[in-house]
PDB file of C-alpha atoms in Angstrom:
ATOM      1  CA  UNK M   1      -8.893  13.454   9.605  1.00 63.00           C
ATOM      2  CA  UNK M   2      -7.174  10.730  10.426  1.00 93.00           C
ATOM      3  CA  UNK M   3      -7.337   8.326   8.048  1.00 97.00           C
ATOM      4  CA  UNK M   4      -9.385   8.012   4.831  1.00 97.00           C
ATOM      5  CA  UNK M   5      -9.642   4.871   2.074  1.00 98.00           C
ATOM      6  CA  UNK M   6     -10.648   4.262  -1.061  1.00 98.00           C
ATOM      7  CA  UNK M   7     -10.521   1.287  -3.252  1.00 98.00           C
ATOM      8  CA  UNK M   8     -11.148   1.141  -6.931  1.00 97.00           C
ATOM      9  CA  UNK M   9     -10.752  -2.526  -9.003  1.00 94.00           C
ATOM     10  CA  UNK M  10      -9.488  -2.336 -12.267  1.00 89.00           C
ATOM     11  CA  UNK M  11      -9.042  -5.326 -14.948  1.00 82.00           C
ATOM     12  CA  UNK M  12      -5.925  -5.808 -13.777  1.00 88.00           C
ATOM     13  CA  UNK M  13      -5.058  -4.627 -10.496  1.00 94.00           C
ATOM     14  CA  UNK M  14      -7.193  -3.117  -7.655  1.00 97.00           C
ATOM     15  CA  UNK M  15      -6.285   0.416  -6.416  1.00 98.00           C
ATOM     16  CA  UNK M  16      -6.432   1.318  -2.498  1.00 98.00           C
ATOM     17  CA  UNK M  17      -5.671   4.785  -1.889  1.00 98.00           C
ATOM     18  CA  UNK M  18      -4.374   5.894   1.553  1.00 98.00           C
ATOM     19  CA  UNK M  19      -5.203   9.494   2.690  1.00 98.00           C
ATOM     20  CA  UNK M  20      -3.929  10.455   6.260  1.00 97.00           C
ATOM     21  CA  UNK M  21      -1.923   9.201   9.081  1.00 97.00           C
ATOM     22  CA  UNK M  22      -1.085   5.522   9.422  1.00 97.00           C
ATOM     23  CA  UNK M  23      -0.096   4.651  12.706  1.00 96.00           C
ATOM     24  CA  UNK M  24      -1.025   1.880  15.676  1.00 96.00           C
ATOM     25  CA  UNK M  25      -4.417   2.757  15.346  1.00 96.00           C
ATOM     26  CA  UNK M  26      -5.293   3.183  11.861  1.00 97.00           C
ATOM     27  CA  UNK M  27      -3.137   0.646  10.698  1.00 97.00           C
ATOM     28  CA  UNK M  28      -5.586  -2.147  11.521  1.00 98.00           C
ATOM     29  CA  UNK M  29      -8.471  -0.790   8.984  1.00 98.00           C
ATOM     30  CA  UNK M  30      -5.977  -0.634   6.408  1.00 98.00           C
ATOM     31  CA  UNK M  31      -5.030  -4.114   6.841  1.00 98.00           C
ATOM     32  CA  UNK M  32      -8.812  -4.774   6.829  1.00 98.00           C
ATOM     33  CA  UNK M  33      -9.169  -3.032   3.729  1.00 98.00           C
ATOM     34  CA  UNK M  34      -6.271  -4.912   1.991  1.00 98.00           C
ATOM     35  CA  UNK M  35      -7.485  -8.387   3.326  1.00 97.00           C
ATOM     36  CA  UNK M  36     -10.940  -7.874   1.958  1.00 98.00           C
ATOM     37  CA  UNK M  37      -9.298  -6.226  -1.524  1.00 97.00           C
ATOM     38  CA  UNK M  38      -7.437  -9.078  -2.401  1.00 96.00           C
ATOM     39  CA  UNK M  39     -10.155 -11.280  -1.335  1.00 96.00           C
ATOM     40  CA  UNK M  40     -12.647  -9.713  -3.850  1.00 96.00           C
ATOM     41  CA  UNK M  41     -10.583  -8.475  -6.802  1.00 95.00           C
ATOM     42  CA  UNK M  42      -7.334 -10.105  -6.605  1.00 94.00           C
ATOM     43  CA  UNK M  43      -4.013 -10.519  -5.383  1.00 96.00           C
ATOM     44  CA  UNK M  44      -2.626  -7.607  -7.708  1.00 96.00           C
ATOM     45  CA  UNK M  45      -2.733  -4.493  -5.534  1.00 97.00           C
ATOM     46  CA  UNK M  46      -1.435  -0.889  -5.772  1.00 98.00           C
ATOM     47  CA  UNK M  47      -1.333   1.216  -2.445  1.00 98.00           C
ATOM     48  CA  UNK M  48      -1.443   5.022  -3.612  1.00 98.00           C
ATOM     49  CA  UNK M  49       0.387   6.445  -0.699  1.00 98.00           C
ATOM     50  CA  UNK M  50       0.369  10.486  -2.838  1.00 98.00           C
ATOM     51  CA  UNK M  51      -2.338  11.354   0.163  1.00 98.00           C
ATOM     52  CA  UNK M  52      -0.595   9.696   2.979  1.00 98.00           C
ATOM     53  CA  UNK M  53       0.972  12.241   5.286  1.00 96.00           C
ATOM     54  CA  UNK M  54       2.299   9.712   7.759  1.00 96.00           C
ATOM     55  CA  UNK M  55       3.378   6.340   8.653  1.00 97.00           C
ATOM     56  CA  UNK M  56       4.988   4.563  11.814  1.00 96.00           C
ATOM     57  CA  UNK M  57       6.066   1.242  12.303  1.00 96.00           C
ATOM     58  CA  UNK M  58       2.537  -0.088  12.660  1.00 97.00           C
ATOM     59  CA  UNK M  59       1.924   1.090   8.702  1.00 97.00           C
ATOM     60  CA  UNK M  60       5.270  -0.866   8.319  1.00 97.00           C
ATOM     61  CA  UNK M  61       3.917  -3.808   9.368  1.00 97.00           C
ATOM     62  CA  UNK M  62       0.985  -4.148   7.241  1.00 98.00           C
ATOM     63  CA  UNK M  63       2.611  -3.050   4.247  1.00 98.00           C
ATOM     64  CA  UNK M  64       5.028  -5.965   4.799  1.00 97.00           C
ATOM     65  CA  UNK M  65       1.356  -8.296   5.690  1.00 97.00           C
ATOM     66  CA  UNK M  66       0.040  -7.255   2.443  1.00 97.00           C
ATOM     67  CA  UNK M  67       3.187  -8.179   0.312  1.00 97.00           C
ATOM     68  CA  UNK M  68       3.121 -11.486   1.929  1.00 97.00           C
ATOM     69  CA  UNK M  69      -0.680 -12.339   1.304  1.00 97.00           C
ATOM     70  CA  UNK M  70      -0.568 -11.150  -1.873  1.00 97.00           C
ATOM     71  CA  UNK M  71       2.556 -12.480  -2.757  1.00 96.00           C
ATOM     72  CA  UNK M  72       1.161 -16.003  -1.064  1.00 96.00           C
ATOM     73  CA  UNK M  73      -1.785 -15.561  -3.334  1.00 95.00           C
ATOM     74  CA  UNK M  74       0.129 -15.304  -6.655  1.00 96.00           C
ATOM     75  CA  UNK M  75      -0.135 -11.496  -7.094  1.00 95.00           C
ATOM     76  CA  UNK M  76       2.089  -8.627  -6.201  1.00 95.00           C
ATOM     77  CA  UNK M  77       2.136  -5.251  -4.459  1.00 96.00           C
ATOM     78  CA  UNK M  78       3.329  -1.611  -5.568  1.00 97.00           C
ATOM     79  CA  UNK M  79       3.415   1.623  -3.400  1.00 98.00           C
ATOM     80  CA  UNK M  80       2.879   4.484  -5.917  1.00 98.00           C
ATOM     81  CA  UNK M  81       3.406   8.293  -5.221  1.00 98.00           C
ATOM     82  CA  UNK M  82       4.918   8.326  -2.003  1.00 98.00           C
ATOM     83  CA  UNK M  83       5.736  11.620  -0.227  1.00 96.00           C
ATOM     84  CA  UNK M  84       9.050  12.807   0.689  1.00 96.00           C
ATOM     85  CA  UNK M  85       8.782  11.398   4.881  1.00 95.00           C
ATOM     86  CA  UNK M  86       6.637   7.928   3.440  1.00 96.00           C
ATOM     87  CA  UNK M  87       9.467   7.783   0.828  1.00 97.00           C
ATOM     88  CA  UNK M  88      12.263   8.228   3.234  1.00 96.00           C
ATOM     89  CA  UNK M  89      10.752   5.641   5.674  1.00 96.00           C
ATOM     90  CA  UNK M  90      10.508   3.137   2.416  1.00 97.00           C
ATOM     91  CA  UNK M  91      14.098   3.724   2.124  1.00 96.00           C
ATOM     92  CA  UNK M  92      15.781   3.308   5.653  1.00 96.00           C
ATOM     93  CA  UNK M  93      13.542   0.546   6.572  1.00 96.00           C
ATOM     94  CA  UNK M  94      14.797  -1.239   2.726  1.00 96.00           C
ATOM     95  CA  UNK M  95      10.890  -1.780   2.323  1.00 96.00           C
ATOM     96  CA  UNK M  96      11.601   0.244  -1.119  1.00 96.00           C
ATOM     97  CA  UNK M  97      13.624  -2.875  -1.935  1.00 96.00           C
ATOM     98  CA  UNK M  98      11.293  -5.876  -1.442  1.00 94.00           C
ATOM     99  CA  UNK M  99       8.073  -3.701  -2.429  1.00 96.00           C
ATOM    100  CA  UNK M 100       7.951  -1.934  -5.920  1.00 96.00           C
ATOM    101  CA  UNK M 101       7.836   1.899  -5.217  1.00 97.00           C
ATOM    102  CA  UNK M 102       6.475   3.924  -8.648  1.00 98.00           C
ATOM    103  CA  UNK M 103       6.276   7.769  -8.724  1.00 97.00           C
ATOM    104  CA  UNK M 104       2.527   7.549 -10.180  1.00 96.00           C
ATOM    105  CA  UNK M 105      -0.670   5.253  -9.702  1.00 96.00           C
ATOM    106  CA  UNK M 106      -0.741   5.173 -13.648  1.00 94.00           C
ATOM    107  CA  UNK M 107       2.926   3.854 -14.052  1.00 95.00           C
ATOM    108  CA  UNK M 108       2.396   1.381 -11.057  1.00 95.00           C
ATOM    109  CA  UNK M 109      -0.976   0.119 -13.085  1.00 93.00           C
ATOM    110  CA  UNK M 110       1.054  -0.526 -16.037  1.00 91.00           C
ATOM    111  CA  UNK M 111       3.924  -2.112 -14.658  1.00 88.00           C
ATOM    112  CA  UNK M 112       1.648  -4.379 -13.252  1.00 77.00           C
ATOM    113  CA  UNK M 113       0.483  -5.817 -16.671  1.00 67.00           C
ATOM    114  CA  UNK M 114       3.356  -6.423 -18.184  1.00 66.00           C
TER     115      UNK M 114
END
């Protein structure tokens, strides 16, 4: 598997949840995904990264496209549940810094409606 997504709207964010390896060529139907997300439900958007095993520069990039859109758009983006190497990356790049990281989906979700 290489990579797997899943997006779920809710009243006031939508969910996209990333399962798999995000790299130069995955990383373009995640940006796909996040384009059409914040197209149809809004520019509030949570990337559950729990099921993401890895991420190169490439899933850099459109983690940094989708804080600008969004951000462009009026809304916001959160990473929840990174894992230990996704976290690490978050950190060194000082991603972690411009994008909200949360330890949970649920905690991300709520932070987003206050």
């Amino acid at each position: 598997m290489k990579l797997r997504l899943a997006r779920q709207s809710l009243s006031n964010a939508v969910v996209v949840a990333v399962e798999g390896e995000l790299d130069l060529f995955t990383a373009p139907f995640l940006r796909d995904e996040i384009r059409d997300a914040i197209r149809d439900d809004g520019p509030t958007l949570v990337l559950d990264l729990g099921q993401l095993s890895f991420m190169d520069s490439s899933g850099l990039s459109v983690l940094i496209e989708a804080w600008r859109l969004a951000t462009g758009e009026g809304g916001t983006v959160s990473l929840a549940s990174p894992q230990p190497p996704v976290a690490r990356i978050l950190r060194t790049t000082g991603l972690d810094r411009r994008i909200k990281v949360y330890p949970d989906v649920d905690t991300a979700i709520l932070q987003q409606s206050e």
